[in-house]
mmCIF file of C-alpha atoms and ligand atoms in Angstrom:
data_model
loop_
_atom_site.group_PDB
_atom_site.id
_atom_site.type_symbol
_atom_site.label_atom_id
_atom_site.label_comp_id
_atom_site.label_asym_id
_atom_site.label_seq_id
_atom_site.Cartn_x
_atom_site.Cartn_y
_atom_site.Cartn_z
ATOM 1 C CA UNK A 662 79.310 90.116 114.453
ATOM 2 C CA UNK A 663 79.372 92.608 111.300
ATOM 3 C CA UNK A 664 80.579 90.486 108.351
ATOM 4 C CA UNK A 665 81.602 91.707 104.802
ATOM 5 C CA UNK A 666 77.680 91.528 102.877
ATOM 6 C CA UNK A 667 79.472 91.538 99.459
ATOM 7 C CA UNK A 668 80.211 88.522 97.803
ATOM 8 C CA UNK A 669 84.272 89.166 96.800
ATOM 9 C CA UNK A 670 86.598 86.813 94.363
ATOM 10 C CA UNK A 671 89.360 86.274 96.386
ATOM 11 C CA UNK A 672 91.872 85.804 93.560
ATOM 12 C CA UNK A 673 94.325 87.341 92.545
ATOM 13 C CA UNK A 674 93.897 88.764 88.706
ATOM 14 C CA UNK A 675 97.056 88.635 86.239
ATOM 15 C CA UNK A 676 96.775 92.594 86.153
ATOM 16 C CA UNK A 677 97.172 93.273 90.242
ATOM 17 C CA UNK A 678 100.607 90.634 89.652
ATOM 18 C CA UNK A 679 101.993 92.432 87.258
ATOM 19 C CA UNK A 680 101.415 95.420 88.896
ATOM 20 C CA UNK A 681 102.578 93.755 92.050
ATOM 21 C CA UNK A 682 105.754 92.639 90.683
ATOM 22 C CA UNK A 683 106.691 96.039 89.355
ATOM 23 C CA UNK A 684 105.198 98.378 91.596
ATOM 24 C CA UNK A 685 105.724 96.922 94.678
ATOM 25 C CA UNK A 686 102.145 97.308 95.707
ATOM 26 C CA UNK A 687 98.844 97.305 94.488
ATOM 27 C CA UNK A 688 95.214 98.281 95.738
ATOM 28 C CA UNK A 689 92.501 95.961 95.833
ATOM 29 C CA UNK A 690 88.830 97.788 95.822
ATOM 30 C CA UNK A 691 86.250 97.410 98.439
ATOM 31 C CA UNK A 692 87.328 94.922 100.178
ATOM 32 C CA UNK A 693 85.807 95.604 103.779
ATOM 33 C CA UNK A 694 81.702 96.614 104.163
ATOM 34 C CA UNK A 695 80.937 100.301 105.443
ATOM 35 C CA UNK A 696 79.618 98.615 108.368
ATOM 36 C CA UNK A 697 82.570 96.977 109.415
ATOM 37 C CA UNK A 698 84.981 100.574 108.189
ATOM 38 C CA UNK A 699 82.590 102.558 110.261
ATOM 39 C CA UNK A 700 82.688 100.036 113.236
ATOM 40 C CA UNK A 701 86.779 100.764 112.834
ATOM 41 C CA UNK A 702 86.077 104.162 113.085
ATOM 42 C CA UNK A 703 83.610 104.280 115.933
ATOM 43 C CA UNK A 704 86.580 102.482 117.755
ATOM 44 C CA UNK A 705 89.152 104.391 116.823
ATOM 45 C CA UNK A 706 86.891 107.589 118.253
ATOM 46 C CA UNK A 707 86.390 105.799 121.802
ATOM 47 C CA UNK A 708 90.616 105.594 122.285
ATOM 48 C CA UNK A 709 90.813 109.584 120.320
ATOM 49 C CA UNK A 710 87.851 110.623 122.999
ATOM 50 C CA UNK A 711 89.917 109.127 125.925
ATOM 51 C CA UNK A 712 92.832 111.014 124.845
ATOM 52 C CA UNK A 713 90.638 114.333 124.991
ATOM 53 C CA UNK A 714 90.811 114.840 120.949
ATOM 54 C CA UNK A 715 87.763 116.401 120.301
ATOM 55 C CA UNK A 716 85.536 114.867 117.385
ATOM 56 C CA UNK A 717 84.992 118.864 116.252
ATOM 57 C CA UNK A 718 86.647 119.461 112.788
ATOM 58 C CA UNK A 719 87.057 123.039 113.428
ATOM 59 C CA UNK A 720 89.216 122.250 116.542
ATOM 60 C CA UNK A 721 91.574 120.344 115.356
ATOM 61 C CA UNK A 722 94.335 122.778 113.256
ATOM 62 C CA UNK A 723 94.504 124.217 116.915
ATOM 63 C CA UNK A 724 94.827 121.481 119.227
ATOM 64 C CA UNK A 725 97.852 121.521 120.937
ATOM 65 C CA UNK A 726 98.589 117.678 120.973
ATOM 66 C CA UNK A 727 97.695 117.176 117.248
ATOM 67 C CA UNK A 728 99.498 120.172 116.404
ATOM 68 C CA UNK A 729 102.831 118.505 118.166
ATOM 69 C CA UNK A 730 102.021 115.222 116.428
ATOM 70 C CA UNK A 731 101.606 116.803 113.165
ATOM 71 C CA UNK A 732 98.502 115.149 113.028
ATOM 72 C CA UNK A 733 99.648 112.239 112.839
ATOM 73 C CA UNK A 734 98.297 109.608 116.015
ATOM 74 C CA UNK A 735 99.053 106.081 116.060
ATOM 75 C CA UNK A 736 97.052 103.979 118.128
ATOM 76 C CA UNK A 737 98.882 100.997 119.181
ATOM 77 C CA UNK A 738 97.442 98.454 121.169
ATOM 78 C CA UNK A 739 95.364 100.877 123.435
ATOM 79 C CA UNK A 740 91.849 100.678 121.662
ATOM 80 C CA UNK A 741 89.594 98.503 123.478
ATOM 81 C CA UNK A 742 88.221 96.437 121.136
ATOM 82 C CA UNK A 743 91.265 95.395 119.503
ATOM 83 C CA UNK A 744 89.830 91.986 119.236
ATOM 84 C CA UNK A 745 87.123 93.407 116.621
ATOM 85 C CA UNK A 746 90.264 94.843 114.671
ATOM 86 C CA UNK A 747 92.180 91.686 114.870
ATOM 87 C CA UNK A 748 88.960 90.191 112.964
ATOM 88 C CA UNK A 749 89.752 92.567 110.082
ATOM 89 C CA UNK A 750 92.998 91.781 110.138
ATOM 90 C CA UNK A 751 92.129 88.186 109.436
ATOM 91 C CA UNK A 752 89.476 88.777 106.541
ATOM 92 C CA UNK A 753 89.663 86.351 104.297
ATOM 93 C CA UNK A 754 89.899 87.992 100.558
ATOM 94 C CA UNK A 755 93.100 89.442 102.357
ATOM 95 C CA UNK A 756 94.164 86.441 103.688
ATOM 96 C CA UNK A 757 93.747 84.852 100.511
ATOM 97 C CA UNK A 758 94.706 87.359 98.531
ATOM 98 C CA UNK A 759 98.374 87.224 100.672
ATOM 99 C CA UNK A 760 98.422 83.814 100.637
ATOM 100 C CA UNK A 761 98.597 83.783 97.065
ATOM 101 C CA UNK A 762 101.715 86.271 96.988
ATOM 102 C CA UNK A 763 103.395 85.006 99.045
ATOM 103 C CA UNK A 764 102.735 81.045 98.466
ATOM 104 C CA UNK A 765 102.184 78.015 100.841
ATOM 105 C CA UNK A 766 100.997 78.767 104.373
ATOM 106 C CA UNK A 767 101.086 82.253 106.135
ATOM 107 C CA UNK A 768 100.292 83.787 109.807
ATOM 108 C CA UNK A 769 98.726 87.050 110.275
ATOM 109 C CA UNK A 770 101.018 89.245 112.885
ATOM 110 C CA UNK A 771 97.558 91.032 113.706
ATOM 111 C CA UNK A 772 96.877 93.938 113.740
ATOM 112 C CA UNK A 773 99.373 97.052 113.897
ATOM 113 C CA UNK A 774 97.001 99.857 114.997
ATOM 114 C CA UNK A 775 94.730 102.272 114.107
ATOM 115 C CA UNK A 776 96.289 105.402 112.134
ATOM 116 C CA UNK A 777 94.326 108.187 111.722
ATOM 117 C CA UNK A 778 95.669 110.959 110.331
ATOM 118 C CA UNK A 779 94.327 114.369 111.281
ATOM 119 C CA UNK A 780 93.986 117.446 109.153
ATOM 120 C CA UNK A 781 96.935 119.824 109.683
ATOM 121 C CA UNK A 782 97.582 123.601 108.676
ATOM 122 C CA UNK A 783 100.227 123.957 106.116
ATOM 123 C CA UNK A 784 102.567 125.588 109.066
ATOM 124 C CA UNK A 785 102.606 122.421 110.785
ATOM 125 C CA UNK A 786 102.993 120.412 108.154
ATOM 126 C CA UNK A 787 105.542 117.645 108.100
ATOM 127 C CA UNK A 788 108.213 116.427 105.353
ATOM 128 C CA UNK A 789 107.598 113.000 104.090
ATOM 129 C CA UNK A 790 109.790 110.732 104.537
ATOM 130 C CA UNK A 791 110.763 107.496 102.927
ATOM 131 C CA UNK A 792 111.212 104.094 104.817
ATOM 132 C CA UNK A 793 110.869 100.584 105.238
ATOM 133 C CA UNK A 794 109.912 98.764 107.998
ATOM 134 C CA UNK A 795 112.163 98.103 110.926
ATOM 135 C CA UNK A 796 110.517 95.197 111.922
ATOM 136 C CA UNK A 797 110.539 91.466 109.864
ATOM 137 C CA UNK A 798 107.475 91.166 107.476
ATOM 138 C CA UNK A 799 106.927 90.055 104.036
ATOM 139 C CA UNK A 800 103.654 91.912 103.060
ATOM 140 C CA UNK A 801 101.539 94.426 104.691
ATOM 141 C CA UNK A 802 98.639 96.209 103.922
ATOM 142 C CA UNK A 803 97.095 99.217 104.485
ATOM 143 C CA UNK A 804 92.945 99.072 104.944
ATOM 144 C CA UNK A 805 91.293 102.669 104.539
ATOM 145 C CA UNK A 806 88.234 102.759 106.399
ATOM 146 C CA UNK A 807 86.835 106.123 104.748
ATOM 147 C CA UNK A 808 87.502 107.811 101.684
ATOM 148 C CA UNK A 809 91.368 109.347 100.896
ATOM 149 C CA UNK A 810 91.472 111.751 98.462
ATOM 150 C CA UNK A 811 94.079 113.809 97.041
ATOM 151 C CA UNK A 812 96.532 115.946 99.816
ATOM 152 C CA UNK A 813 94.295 113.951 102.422
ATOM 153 C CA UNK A 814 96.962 111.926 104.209
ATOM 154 C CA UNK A 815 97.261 109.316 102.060
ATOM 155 C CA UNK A 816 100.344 107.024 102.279
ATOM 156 C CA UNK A 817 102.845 107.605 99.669
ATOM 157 C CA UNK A 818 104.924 104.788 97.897
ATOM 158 C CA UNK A 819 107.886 105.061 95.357
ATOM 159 C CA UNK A 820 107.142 102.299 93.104
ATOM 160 C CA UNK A 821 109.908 99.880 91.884
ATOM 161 C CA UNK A 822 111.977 100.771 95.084
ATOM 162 C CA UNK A 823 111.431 97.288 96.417
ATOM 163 C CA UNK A 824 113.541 95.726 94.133
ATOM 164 C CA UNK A 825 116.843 97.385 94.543
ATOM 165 C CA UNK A 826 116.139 97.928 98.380
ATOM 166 C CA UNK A 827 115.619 94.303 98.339
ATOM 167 C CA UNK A 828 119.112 94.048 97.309
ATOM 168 C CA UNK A 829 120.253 96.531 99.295
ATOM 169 C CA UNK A 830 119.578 94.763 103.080
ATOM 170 C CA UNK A 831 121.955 92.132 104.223
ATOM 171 C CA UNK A 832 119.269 89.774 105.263
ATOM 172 C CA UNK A 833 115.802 89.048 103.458
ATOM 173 C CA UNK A 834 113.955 89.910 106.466
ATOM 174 C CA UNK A 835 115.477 91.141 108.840
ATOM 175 C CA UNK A 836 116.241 94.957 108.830
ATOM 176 C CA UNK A 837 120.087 95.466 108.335
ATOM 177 C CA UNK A 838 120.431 97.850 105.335
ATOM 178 C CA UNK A 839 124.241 97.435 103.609
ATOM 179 C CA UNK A 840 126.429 99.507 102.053
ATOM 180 C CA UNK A 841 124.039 99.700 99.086
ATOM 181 C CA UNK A 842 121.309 100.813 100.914
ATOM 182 C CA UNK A 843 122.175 104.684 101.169
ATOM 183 C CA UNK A 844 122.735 105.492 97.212
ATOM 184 C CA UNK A 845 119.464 103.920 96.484
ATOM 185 C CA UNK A 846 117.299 105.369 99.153
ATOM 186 C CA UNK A 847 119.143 108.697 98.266
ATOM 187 C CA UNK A 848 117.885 108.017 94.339
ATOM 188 C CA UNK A 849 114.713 107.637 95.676
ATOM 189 C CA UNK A 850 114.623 110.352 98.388
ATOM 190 C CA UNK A 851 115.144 112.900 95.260
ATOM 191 C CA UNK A 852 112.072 111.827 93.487
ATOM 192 C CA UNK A 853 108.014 112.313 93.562
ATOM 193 C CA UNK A 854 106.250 109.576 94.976
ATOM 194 C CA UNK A 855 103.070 107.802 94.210
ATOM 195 C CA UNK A 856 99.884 108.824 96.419
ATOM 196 C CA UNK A 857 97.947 105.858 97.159
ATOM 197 C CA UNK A 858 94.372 107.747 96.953
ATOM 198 C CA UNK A 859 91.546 105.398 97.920
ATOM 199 C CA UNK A 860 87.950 104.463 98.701
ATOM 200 C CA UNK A 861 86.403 102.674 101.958
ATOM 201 C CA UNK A 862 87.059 99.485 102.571
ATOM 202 C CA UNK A 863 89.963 99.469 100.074
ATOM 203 C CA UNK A 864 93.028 97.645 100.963
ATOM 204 C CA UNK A 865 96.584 98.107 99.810
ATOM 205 C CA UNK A 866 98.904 95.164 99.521
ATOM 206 C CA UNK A 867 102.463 96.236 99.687
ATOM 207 C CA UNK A 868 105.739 94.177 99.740
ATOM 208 C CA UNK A 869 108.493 94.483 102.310
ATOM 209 C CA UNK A 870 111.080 96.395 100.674
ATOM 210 C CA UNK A 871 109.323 99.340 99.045
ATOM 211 C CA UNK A 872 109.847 102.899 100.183
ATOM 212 C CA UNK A 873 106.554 103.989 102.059
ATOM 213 C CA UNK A 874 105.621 107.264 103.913
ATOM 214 C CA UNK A 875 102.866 109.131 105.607
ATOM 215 C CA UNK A 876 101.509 112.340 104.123
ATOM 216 C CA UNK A 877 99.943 115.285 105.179
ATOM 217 C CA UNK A 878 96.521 115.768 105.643
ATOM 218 C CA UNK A 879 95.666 119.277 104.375
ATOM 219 C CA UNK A 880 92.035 118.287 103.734
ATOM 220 C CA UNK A 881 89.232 118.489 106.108
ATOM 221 C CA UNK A 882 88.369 115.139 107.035
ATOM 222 C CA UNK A 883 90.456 112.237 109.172
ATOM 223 C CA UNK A 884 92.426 109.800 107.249
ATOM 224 C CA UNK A 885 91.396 106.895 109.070
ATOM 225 C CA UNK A 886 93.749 103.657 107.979
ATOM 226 C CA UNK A 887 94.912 100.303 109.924
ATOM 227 C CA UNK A 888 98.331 98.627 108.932
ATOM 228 C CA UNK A 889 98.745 94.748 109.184
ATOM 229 C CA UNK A 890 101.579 92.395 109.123
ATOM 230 C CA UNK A 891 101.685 89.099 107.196
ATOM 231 C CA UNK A 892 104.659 86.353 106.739
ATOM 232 C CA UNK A 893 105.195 83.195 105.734
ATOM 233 C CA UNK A 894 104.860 79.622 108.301
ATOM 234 C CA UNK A 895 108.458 79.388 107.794
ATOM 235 C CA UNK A 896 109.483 83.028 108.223
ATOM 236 C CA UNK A 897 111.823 82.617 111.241
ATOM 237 C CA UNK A 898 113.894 80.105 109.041
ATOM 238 C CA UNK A 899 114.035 82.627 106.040
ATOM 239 C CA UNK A 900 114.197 85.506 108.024
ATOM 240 C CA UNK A 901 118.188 85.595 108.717
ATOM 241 C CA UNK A 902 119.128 84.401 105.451
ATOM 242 C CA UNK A 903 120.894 86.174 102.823
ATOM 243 C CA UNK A 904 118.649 87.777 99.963
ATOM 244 C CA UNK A 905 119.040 86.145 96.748
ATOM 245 C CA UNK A 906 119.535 86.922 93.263
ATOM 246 C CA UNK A 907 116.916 85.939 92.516
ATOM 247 C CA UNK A 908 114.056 88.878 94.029
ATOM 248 C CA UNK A 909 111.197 86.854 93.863
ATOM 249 C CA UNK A 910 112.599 83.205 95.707
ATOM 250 C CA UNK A 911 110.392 83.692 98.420
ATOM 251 C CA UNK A 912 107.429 84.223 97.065
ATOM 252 C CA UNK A 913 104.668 82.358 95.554
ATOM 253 C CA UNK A 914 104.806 80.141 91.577
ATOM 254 C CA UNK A 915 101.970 82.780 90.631
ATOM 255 C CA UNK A 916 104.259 85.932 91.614
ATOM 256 C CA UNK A 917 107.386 84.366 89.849
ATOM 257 C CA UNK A 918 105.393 83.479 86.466
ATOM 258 C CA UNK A 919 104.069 87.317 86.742
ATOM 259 C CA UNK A 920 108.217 88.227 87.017
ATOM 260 C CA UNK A 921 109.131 85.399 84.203
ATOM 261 C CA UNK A 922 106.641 86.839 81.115
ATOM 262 C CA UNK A 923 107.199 90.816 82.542
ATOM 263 C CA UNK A 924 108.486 92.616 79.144
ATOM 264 C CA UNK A 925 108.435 96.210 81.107
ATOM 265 C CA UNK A 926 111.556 97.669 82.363
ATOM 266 C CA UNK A 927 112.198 98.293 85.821
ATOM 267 C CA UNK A 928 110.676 101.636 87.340
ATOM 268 C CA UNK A 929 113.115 104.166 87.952
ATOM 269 C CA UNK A 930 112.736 106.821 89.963
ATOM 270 C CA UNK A 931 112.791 110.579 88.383
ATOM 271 C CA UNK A 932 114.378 113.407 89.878
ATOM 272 C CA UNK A 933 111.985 116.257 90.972
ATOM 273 C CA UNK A 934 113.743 119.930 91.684
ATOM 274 C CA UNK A 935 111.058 120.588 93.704
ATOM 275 C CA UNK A 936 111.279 117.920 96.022
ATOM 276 C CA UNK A 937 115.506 118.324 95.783
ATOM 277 C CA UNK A 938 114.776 122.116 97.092
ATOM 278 C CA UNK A 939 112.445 121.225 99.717
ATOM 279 C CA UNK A 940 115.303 118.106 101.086
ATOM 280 C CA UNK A 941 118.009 121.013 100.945
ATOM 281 C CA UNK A 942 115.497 123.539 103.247
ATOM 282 C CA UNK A 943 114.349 120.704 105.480
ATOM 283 C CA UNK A 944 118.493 119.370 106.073
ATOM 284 C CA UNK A 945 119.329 123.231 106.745
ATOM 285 C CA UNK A 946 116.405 123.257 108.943
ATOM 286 C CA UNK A 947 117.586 119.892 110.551
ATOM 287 C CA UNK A 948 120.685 121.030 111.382
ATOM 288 C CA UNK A 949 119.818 124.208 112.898
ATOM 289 C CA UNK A 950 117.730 122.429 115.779
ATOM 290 C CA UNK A 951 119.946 119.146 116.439
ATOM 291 C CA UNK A 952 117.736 116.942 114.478
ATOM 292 C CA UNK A 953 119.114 114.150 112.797
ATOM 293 C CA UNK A 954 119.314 114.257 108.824
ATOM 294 C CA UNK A 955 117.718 110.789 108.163
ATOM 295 C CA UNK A 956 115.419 108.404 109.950
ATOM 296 C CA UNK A 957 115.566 105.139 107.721
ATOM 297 C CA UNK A 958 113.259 102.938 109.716
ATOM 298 C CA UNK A 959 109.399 103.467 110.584
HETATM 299 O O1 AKG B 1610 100.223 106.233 108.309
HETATM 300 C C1 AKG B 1610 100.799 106.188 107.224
HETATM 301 O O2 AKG B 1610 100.298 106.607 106.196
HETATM 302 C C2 AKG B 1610 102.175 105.603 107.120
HETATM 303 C C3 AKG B 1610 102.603 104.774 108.280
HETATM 304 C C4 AKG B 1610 103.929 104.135 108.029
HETATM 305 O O3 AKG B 1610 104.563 104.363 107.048
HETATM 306 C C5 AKG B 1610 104.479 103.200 108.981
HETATM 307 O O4 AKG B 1610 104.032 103.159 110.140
HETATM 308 O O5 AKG B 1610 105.418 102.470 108.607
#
């Protein structure tokens, strides 16, 4: 059994809630031990070797398969040693650390799959594309099991988006987006997002409602990542029930002192022409082959 050999402080610090409560996400360092990222990866490569994706960097711009995917694989549920992953999924500076945003007692949903994201040529390149998730959850995280640099795959967030989204779903939980819903994510759609560069082993907490997508990989090395799902003991109570005024009811006395002595305004999201150009040509593009103009959920 590989186990974590650094000695981490679980707890949260007063800078990742205030980033937290603003943001929508933070990213805590070096979480996971190289032995237990490259055991993730070694895993990941028996399930990519099975599905005849060779582990030769200058093959993969020109594989047929990855070129169709974009690059982008998702393995769900087919690796072998899930088990191993479900482990990670449990560790316990993230369980700790989501136990403390969220408050009270919380269940692990496991583990969502590997995602590794494979370099692509800039003619196969996809457009991002913000969403939530489709599914119930109240914070999930991200682990990176190798470095993600810049234009590397990394996944993208527009921070502050989880507070009006929040208000902008008919049910705290459950995915039913209201009449609000299409003005905001339209706000949003216009702007630059934040790339969530990282280092091995990092992990990225993120809450429910913030605006999240992939990116392309235009570097030369995998983006090898893992997404989990946590919620609260009583999450099929809350899960139905209207959201509140009040953002932060669900979550833990920590997280709501963080959003009681916040002085900074709310993030707003900033209009980028380049982005508004690139919407326009990807729409046109859209249109032209039957595809449809939006895909809110994952
Ligand atoms: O792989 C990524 O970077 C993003 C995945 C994602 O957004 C999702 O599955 O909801």
């Amino acid at each position: 059994m590989i186990s974590s050999n650094v000695i981490k402080n679980a707890e949260l610090t007063s800078e990742e809630l205030n980033f937290f409560v603003l943001n929508g996400y933070f990213i805590r360092k070096a979480v996971l031990s190289n032995q237990e990222c490259d055991k993730a990866i070694e895993i990941a490569w028996q399930e990519l070797d099975k599905q005849g994706i060779p582990n030769k960097p200058e093959k993969w711009k020109t594989h047929q398969r990855l070129k169709r995917k974009m690059g982008v694989i998702k393995l769900r549920g087919e690796v072998e040693d899930n088990a191993f992953l479900n482990t990670l999924a449990e560790n316990p500076v993230v369980r700790s650390v989501v136990g403390e945003l969220i408050g009270g007692e919380i269940k692990c949903m496991g583990t969502r799959g590997l995602y590794p994201t494979f370099p692509v040529s800039l003619t196969v390149a996809r457009p991002y594309e913000p969403h939530i998730e489709m599914h119930p959850v109240q914070v999930f995280a991200m682990y990176y099991f190798d470095d993600v640099k810049n234009n590397n795959g990394a996944l993208y967030v527009w921070p502050g988006s989880h507070l009006p989204i929040y208000h902008a779903c008919d049910y705290k939980f459950h995915y039913q987006p209201n009449q609000n819903f299409k003005p905001v994510y339209n706000r949003y759609n216009l702007s630059k997002p934040a790339e969530l560069t990282g280092g091995k082993g990092d992990v990225i907490f993120l809450h429910h409602r913030i605006l999240h997508s992939g990116s392309n990989n235009f570097a030369d090395k995998i983006r090898f990542a893992m997404l989990v799902d946590y919620v609260p003991a009583n999450f099929e109570q809350l899960r139905k029930q209207k959201p509140n005024e009040n953002t932060w009811e669900d979550w833990s006395e920590k997280v709501q002192l963080a959003v009681e002595s916040n002085t900074q305004a709310e993030i707003q999201p900033t209009a980028s022409l380049s982005r508004s150009l690139a919407l326009k040509l990807v729409h046109g593009l859209r249109k032209v082959r039957g595809i449809p103009q939006h895909s809110y959920g994952e």
